[in-house]
Structures are given as C-alpha cells and as structure tokens.
Short mmCIF file of C-alpha atoms in Angstrom, two decimals:
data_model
loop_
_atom_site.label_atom_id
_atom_site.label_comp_id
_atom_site.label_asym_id
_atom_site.label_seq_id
_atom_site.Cartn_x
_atom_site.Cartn_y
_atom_site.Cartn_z
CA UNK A 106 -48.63 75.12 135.15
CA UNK A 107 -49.32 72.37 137.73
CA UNK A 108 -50.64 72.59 140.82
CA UNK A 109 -47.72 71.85 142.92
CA UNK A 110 -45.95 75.37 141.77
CA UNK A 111 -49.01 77.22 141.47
CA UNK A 112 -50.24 80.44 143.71
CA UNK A 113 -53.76 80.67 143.65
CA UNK A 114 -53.32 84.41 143.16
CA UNK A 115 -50.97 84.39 139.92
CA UNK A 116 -52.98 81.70 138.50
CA UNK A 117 -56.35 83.43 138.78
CA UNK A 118 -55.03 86.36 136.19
CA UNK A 119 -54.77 83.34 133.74
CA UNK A 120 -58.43 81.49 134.07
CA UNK A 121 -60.97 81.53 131.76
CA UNK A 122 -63.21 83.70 134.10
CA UNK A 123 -61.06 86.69 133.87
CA UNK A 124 -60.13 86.43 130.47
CA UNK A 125 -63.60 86.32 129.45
CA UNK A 126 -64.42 89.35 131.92
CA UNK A 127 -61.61 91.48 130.48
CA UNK A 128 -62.72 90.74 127.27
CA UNK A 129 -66.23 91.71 128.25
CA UNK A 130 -65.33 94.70 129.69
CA UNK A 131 -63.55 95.97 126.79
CA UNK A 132 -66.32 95.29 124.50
CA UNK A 133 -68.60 96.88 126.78
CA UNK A 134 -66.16 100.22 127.32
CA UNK A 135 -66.20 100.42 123.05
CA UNK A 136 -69.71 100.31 123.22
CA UNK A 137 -70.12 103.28 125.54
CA UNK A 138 -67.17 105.51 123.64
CA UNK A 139 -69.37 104.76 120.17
CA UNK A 140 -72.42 105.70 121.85
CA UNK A 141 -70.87 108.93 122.50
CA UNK A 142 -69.82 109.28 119.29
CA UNK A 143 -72.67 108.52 118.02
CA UNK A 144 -72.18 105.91 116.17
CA UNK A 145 -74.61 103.34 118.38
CA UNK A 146 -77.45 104.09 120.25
CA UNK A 147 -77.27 105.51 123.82
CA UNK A 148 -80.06 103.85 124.86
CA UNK A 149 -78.23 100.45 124.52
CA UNK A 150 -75.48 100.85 125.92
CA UNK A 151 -77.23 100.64 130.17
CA UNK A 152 -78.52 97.12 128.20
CA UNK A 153 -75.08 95.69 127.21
CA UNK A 154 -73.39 96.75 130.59
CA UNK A 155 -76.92 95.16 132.59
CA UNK A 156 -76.97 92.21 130.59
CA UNK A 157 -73.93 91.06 129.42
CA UNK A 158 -72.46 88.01 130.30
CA UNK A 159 -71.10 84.87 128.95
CA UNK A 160 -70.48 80.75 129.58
CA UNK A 161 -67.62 79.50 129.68
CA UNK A 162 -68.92 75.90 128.51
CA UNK A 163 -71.04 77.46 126.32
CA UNK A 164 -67.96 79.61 124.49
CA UNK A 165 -65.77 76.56 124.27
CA UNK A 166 -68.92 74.46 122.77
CA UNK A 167 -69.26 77.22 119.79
CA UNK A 168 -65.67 77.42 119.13
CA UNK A 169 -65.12 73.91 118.53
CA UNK A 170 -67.94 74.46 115.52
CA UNK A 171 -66.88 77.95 114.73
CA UNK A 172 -63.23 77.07 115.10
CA UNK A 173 -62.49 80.87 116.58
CA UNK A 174 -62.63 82.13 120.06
CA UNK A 175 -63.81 85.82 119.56
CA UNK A 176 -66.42 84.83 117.62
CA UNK A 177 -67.34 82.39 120.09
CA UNK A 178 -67.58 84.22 123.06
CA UNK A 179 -69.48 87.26 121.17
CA UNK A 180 -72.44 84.32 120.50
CA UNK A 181 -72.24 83.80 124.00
CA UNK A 182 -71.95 87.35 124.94
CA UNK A 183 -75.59 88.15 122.34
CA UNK A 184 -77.42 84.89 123.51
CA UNK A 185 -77.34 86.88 127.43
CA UNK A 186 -77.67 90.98 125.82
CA UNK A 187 -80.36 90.46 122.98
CA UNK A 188 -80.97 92.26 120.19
CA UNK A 189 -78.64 95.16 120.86
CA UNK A 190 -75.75 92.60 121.02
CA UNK A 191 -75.74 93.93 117.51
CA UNK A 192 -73.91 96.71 118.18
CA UNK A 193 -70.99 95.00 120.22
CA UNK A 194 -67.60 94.46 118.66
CA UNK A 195 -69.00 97.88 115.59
CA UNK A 196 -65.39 98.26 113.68
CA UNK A 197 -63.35 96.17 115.96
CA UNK A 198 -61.07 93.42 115.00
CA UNK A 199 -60.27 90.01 117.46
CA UNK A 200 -57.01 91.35 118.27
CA UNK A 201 -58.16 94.83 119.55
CA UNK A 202 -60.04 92.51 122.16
CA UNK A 203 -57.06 89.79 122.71
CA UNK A 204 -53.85 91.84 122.78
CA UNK A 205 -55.76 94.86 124.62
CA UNK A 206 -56.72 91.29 127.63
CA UNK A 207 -53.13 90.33 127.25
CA UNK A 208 -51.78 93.68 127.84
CA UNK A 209 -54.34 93.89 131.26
CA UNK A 210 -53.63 90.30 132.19
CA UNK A 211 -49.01 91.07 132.33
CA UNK A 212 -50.05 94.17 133.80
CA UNK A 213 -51.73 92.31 136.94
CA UNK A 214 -49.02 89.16 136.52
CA UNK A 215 -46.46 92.14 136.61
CA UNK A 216 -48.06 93.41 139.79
CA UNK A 217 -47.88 90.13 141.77
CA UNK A 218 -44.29 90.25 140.58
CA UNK A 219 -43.47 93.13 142.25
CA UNK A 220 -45.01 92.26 144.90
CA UNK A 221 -43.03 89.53 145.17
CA UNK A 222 -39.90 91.46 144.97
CA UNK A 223 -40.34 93.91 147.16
CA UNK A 224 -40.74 90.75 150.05
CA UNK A 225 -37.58 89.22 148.70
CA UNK A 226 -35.80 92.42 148.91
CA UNK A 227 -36.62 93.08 152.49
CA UNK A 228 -35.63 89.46 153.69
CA UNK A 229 -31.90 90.08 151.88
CA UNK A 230 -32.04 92.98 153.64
CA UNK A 231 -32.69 92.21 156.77
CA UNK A 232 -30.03 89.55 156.72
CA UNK A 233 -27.38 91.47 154.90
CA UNK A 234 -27.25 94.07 157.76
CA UNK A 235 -26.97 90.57 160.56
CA UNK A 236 -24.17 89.28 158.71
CA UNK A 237 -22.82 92.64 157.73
CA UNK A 238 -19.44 91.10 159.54
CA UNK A 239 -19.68 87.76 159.82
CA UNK A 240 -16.18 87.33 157.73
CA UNK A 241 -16.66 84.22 155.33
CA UNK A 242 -14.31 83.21 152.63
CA UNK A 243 -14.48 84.90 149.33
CA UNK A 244 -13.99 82.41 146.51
CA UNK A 245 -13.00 82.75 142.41
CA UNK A 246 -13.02 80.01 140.58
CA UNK A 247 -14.20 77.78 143.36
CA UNK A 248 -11.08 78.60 144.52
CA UNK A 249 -10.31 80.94 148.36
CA UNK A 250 -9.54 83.99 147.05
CA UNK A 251 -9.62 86.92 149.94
CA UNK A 252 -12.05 87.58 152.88
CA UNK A 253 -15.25 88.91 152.58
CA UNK A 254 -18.52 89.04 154.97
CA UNK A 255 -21.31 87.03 154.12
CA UNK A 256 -23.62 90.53 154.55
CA UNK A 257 -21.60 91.64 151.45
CA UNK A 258 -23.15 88.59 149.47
CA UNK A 259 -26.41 89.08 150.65
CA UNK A 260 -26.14 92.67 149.93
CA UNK A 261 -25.02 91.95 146.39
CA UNK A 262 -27.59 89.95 145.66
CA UNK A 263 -29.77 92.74 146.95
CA UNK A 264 -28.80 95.30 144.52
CA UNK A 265 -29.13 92.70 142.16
CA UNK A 266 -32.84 92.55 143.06
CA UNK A 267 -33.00 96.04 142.90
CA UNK A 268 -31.81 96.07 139.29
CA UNK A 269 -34.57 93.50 138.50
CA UNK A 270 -37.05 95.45 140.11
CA UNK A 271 -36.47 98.29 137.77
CA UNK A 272 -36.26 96.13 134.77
CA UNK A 273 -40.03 94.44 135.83
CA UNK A 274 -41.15 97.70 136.41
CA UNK A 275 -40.16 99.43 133.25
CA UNK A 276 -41.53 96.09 131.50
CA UNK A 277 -44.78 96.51 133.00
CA UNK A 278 -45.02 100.30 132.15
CA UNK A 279 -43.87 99.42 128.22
CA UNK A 280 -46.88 96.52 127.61
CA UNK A 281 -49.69 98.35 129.51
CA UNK A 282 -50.91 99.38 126.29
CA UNK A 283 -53.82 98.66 124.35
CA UNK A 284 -54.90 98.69 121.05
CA UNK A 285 -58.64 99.15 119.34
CA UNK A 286 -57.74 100.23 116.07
CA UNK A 287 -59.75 97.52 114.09
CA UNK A 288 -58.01 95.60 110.76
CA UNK A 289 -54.70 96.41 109.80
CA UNK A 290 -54.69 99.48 112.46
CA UNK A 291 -55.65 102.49 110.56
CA UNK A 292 -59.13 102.94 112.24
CA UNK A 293 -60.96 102.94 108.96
CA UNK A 294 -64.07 102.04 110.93
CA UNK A 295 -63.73 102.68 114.31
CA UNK A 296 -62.91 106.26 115.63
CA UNK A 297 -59.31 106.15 117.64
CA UNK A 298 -61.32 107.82 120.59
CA UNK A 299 -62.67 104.71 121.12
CA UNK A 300 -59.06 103.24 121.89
CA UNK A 301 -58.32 106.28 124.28
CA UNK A 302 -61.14 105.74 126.06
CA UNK A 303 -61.21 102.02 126.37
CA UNK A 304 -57.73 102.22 127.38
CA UNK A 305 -57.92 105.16 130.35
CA UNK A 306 -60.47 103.02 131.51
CA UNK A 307 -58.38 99.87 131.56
CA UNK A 308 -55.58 101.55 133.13
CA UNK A 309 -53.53 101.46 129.58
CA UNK A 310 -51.75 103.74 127.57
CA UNK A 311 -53.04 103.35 123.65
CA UNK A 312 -50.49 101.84 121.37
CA UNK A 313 -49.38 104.81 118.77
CA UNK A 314 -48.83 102.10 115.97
CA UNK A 315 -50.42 98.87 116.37
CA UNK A 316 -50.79 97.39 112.81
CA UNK A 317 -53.28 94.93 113.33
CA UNK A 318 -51.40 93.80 117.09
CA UNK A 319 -49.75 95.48 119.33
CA UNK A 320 -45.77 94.99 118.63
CA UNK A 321 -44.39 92.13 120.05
CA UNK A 322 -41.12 93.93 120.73
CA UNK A 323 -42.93 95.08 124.07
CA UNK A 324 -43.76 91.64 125.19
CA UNK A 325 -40.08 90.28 124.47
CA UNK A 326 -39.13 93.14 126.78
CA UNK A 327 -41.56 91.55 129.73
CA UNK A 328 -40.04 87.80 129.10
CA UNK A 329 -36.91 88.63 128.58
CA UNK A 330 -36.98 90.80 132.33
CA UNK A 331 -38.65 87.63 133.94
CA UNK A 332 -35.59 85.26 132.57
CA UNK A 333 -33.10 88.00 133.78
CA UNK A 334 -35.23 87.48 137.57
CA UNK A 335 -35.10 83.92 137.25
CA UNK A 336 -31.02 83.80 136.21
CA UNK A 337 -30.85 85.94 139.35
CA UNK A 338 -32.66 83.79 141.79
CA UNK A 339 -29.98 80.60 140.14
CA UNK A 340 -26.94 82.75 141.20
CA UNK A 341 -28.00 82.85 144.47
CA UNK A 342 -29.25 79.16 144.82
CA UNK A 343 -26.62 77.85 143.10
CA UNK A 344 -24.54 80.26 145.86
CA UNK A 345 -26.84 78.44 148.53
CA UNK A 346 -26.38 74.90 147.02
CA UNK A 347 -22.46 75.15 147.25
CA UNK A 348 -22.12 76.69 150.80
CA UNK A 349 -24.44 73.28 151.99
CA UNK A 350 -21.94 71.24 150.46
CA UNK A 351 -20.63 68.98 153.55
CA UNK A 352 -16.58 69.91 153.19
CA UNK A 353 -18.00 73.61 152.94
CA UNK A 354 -20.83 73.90 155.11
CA UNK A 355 -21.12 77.48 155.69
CA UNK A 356 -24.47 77.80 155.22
CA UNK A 357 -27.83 75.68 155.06
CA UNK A 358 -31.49 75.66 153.90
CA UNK A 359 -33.45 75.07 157.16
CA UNK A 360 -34.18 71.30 157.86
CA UNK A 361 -37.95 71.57 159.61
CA UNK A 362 -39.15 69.08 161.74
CA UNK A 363 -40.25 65.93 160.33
CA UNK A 364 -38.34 66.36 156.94
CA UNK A 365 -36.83 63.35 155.57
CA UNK A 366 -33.79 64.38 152.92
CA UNK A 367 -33.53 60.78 151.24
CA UNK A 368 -36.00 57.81 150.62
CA UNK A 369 -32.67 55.76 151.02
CA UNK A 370 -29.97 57.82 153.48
CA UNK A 371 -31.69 58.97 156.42
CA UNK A 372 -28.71 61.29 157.42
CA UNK A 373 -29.23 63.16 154.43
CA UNK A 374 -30.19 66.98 154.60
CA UNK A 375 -30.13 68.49 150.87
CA UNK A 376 -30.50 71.58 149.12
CA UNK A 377 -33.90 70.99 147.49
CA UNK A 378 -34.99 74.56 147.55
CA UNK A 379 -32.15 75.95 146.02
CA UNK A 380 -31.99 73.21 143.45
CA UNK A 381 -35.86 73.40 142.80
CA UNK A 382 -34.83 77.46 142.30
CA UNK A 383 -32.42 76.18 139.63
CA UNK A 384 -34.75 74.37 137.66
CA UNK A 385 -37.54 76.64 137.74
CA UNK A 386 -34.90 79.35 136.57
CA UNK A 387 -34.01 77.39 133.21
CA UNK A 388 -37.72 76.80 132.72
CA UNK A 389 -38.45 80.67 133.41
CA UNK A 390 -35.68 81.67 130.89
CA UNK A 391 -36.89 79.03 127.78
CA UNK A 392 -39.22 81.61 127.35
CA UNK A 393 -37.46 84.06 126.47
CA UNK A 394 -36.13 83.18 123.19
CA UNK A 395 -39.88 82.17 121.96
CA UNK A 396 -40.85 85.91 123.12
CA UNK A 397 -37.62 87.26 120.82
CA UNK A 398 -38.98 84.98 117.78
CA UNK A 399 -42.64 86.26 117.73
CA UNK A 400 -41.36 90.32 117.35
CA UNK A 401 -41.07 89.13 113.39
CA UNK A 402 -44.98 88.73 112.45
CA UNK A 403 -45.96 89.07 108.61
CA UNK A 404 -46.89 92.69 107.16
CA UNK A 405 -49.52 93.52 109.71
CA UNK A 406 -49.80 90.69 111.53
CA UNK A 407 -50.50 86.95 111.79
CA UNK A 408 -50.92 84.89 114.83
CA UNK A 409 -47.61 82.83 114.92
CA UNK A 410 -47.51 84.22 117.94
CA UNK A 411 -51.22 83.48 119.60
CA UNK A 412 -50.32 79.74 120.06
CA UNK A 413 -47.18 80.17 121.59
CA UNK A 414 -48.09 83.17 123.91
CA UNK A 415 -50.96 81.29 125.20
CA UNK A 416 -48.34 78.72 126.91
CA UNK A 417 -45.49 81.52 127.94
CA UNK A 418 -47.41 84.32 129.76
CA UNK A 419 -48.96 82.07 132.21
CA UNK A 420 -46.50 79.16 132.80
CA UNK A 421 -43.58 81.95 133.09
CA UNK A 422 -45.45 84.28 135.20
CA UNK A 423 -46.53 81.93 137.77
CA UNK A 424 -43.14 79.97 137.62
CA UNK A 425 -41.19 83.10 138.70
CA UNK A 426 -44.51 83.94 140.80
CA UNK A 427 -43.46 80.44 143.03
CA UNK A 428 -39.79 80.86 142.57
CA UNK A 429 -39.53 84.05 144.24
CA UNK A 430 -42.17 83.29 147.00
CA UNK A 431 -39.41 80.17 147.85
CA UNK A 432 -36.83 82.31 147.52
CA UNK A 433 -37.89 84.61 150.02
CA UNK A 434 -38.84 81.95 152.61
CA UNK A 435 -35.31 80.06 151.80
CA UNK A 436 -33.23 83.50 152.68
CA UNK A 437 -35.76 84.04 155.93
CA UNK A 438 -34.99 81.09 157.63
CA UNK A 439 -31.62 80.17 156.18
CA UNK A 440 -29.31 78.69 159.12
CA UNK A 441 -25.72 80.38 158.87
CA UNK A 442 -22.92 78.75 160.34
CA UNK A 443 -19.97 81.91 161.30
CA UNK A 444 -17.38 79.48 162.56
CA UNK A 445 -17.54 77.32 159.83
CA UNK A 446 -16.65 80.44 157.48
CA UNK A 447 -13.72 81.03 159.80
CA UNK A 448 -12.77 77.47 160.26
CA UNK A 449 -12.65 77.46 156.18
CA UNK A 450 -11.28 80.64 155.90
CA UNK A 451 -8.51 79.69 158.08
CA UNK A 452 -7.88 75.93 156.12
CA UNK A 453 -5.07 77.28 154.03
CA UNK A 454 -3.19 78.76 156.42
CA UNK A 455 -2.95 82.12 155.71
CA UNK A 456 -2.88 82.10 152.24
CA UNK A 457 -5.64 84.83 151.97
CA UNK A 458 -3.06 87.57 152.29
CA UNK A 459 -0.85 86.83 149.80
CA UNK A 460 -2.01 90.14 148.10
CA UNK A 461 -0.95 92.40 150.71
CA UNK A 462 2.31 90.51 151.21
CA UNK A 463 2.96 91.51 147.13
CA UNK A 464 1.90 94.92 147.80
CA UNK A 465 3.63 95.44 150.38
CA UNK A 466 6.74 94.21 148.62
CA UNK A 467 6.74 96.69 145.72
CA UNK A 468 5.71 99.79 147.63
CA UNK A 469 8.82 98.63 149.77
CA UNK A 470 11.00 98.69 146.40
CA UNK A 471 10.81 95.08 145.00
CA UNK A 472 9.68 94.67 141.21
CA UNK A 473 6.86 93.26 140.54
CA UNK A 474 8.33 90.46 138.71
CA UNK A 475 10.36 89.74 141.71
CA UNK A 476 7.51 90.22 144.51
CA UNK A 477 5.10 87.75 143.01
CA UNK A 478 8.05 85.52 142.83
CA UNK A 479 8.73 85.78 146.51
CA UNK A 480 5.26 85.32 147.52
CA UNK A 481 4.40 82.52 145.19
CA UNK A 482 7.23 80.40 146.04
CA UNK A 483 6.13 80.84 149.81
CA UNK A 484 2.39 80.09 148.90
CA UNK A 485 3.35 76.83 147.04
CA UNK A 486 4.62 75.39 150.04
CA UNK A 487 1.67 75.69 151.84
CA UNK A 488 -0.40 74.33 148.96
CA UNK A 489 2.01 71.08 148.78
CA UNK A 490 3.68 71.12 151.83
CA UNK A 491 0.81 72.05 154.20
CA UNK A 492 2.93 74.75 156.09
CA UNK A 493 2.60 77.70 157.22
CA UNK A 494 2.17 80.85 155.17
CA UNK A 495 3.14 83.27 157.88
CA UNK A 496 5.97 81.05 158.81
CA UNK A 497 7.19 80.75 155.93
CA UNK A 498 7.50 84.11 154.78
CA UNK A 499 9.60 85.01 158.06
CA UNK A 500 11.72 82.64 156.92
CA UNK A 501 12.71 83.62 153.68
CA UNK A 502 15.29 86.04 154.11
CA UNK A 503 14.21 88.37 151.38
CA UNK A 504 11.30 89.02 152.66
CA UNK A 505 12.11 89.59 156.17
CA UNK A 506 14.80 92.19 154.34
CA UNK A 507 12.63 93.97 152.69
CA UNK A 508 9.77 94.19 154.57
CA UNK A 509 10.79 93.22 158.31
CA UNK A 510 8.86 90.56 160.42
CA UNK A 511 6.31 93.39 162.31
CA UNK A 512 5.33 94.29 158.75
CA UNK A 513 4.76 90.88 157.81
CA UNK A 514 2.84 90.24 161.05
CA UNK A 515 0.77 93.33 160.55
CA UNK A 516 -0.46 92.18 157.20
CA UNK A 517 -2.16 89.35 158.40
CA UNK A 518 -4.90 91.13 159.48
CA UNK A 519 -8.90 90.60 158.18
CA UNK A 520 -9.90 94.07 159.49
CA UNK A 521 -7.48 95.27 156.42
CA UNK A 522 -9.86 93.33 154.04
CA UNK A 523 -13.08 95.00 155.64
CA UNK A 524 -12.64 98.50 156.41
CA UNK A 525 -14.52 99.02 153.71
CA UNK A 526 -17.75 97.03 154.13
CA UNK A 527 -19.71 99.94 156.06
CA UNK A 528 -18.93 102.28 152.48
CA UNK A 529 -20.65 99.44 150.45
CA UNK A 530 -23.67 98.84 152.71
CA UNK A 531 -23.95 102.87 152.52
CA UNK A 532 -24.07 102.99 148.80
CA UNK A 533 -26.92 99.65 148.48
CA UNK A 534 -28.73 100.77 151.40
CA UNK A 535 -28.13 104.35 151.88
CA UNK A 536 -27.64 103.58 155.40
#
C-alpha cells in the first residue's frame, strides 16, 4: 500500500519485523513442546528462546542465493542460536511456519478492523438519534418516492454495520487457526501436541485437517467479509456523494478551513471523501475473487496461492483499515442541511402522498383499477403542468365524491409517514 492510505498501526502487522518475530516465535514454541516430548533436549530449549534472533538484510541476502524464504531466515535464525539451532524447525514443514504467521497476522488485521467498526458504529449512532426526525425525501430510482427522516438512513446504515461486524468477527474466529502438522499433514514426524501447544500459545485454534496448508476456504471467508465492508462503506458514500449534488444539497462533507475544492473553480466544494470511499471500495472488493480462486490448490497443496496472498492480506486490510477511519470522520462532522430536505421534499407539490390518496380510495369503495387511475391522472398534471397536487384532487369530482375534501386534506400529512420511526429506532438500537 502507499503511504498516503496507510495507518501506521495496520501496516505494522504486515512488516518484515513482525513477520519474522511470529515466525520466530513459532519455531521457538515447537521447540519447547518437543522438548517435552522428548524428542529435543531440554537443556536447549532456555538457548533458542535466549538467543534467537534474526536480520532482516541478512534473510533477504540468503534467499536471493537459496531462492526460499524459510530456509533463509532459519540460516539467519542458527548464525544468532549456535549449535542447538539444530534442533529448530525437527519435523516441520515451511507452511506450518507461514500459514500458522498468516493466520496470527488476519487475526491482529481483524482486530484493528473491529476496532474500526465499533468507532464507525457509534458516530452513525450518534447522528441517527439527532436526525431521528429531521423529515428528508425518500427516493427510488433517483426518483421522490415518500418521506422519510434522515435518522432512518443513518440508522440503516447502522444495522448494516452491525451485520458487517458479525461477518468480520465470525471471519476472524474461522482463520485463527494454525497448523504444524509437517508434509502433507499427517504428522509422520512431528507429534500433533506440538500443534496444540504452539497454537494455545498463539492464541489459535489447531486446524483439524490441514493437508500440507491450512484450507483456503477460511481465508476466502475473511476477503470476501472485507469486500462486503467495503460495498457497505460505497452505499453510503455514494448516498453522501448524491445528497452534495448542488440541485439536491441536503447534505455535505465538511469544507475545513483553508480547503481549496478545484485547481481551476475556486467556488467548488466536492465530495472527495465519499468518492475516495468509492474507489477504495472497488479496490477492497478485487480481492475477493483472487481469495475464491486460491480455495482450489493441487492434492495437498502448492503455493499458487503464496504469491498472490502476499499482495491481498496487506493491501486489503489496510485499505478498509483507512476507508473506515474516513468514514467515521466523514459521518462525525458531516454538515446536514433540514430545510433543504423540506424545501426538496416539498418541490413536487405534494406528490409524496399519492399513496394514501389510492388507499384511501379503495378502502372508501373504488377498485383498484379505478383509484390508481384517479390519482395518476391528478399526479400527471403536476409533473407536466406544474400544479398543484392537493388542488387538483379537490377538483376532480370523483374524488371529492368518494372521499370528501377533509379526507383529502387530512391525508396530506408527514406525521402519517412517521409514526413509525420511534418502532424502527427501537428494534436497531433497542432504545
């Protein structure tokens, strides 16, 4: 990832330094569960843990001669122990030491994640229940449909967020698992109370059948949870990008002091959070189908997968890391503008209630066929007339005869279209 859309604390997890330290640590962890086994020396074991170490430069100069990391980084690993570097790595296979670090490293990415979450959530919280009735316009197709609050947005993409939180978290409990079960995975010679030790240790469950790798169906399972986050955070940017729009203007990212919006139009103040959200999200979700591709290895295993999994877990993990970090801030401050949701609620004259005017129709007797026929006909002439829907319809004799003109007066009424809101807030926020 580059700099500009990197958090120091996501991209840590993916360094050479704690790679190399996981690694270490699993190596050393074997090395104490064979010594209790029996199978190395006790004695060594206080020399491994003491000693052990590596070089980073050092690693990367051996694998460009040896032309394999593992085997690189044990050189390094025996140049700082000694002798008893000998009995490092007794029955293990590379993959028992790199899917075992992988597994670790989404495990603390996954963390951060939540993290991030759980800030997000309380910031579309927080502004849900401010704008729990500030009516807006609720739109289909682009198109005004029927009122709604702007809280009920916010509090739908709230339980959204809530959804995605479960997904992460079930995705993080599903790859913390680790696997040191040497070639081909039938422990043939290495005990499998090595892998339940190394892995209580490392805060992992052991894999029950890990061939040679740990099953890549788990990892498509993380990606494929970070792409559903990151389609997420585009629904509600792309929400945020349309109420900026300057005929619509219902809403806006906040415009700080000293921003400049165009290098050519100094009037202009533009959505570049929410579209930055939008690209990150279709960079977040490439992943995924990458992820789906490497559950198909060969027989036991190959590494089709190493190359590409080397580019995915970090790039997507600190991509959604930054997206929902700006996320967060952009719901925080974002400037709300109330009168310009009635002003455009208001702009076609009434036409919101065109719903309850059909109702209200056939519970008075009318057929259906012959309400919506009533009601469109009035509703066209305020699309290409520009009049009045409320005027027209106590015009039109058939209405006024079958509902009367207090009933048709009574049904323009927005409190009709929100005496439910309070039920809805109850059942996202129990509140």
């Amino acid at each position: 990832m580059i700099p500009r859309y990197t958090r120091p604390e996501m991209a840590k997890i993916w360094e050479p330094e704690n790679r190399f330290r996981i690694w270490l640590e699993i190596e050393t962890l074997a090395c104490e569960a064979q010594a209790e086994l029996g199978v190395i020396p006790k004695e060594v074991v206080p020399v491994i843990r003491a000693k052990g170490n590596f070089n980073i430069e050092r690693i990367d100069a051996i694998e460009a001669e040896v032309k394999h990391d593992v085997i690189a980084f044990l050189t390094s690993v025996s140049e700082f122990v000694g002798p008893e570097a000998r009995f490092i790595h007794q029955g293990m296979t590379s993959s028992d030491v790199l899917d075992t670090c992988l597994s670790v490293q989404l495990v603390q990415a996954a963390d951060e994640l939540l993290a991030d979450l759980d800030m997000l959530l309380e910031s579309l919280k927080l502004r849900a229940l401010e704008h729990r009735d500030t009516v807006c316009m609720g739109r289909s197709h682009g198109i005004h449909a029927e009122p709604v609050t702007f809280g009920l947005k916010l509090a739908s993409f709230y339980a959204e967020m809530q959804r995605n939180r479960v997904r992460l978290a079930a995705a993080r409990e599903n790859i913390a698992t680790g696997a040191i079960s040497g070639a081909v995975g039938t422990f043939a010679n290495i005990d499998p109370f090595v892998e339940e030790y190394v892995c209580g240790k490392m805060g992992l469950k052991p894999e029950p059948v890990s061939t040679q790798v740990i099953p890549r169906d788990r990892h498509a399972e993380y990606f494929c949870a970070l792409s559903i986050i990151a389609s997420s955070i585009e629904r509600i940017a792309i929400e945020v990008r349309h109420l900026q729009r300057t005929e619509v203007l219902e809403a806006e990212e906040q415009f700080t002091k000293g921003q400049k919006g165009s290098s050519a139009m100094p009037h202009k103040r533009n959505p570049i959070l929410s579209e930055n959200l939008t690209g990150q999200a279709r960079y977040v979700r490439s992943f995924c189908i990458p992820a789906l591709e490497n559950v198909a290895l060969w027989h036991e295993r190959d590494i089709s997968h190493s190359s590409v999994e080397r580019y995915i877990a970090p790039d997507a993990t600190v991509a959604l890391d930054f997206s929902l970090r700006r996320l967060n801030g952009l719901i925080k401050n974002l400037v709300v503008y109330p009168d310009n949701m009635l002003r455009n609620l208001n702009q076609m004259k009434g036409l919101v209630f065109s719903q309850k005017i059909l109702l209200d129709l056939t519970q008075s007797g009318v057929s259906r066929e012959d309400a919506y026929r009533l009601v469109q006909k009035n509703a066209m002439k305020v699309w290409e007339e520009g009049k009045d829907f409320q005027t027209e319809l106590l015009a039109d004799q058939e209405v006024v005869g079958a509902l009367g003109e207090a009933k048709i007066r009574e049904s323009f009424d927005l409190n009709y279209h929100l005496k439910h809101v309070a039920t809805i807030f109850k059942r996202v926020f129990g509140e």
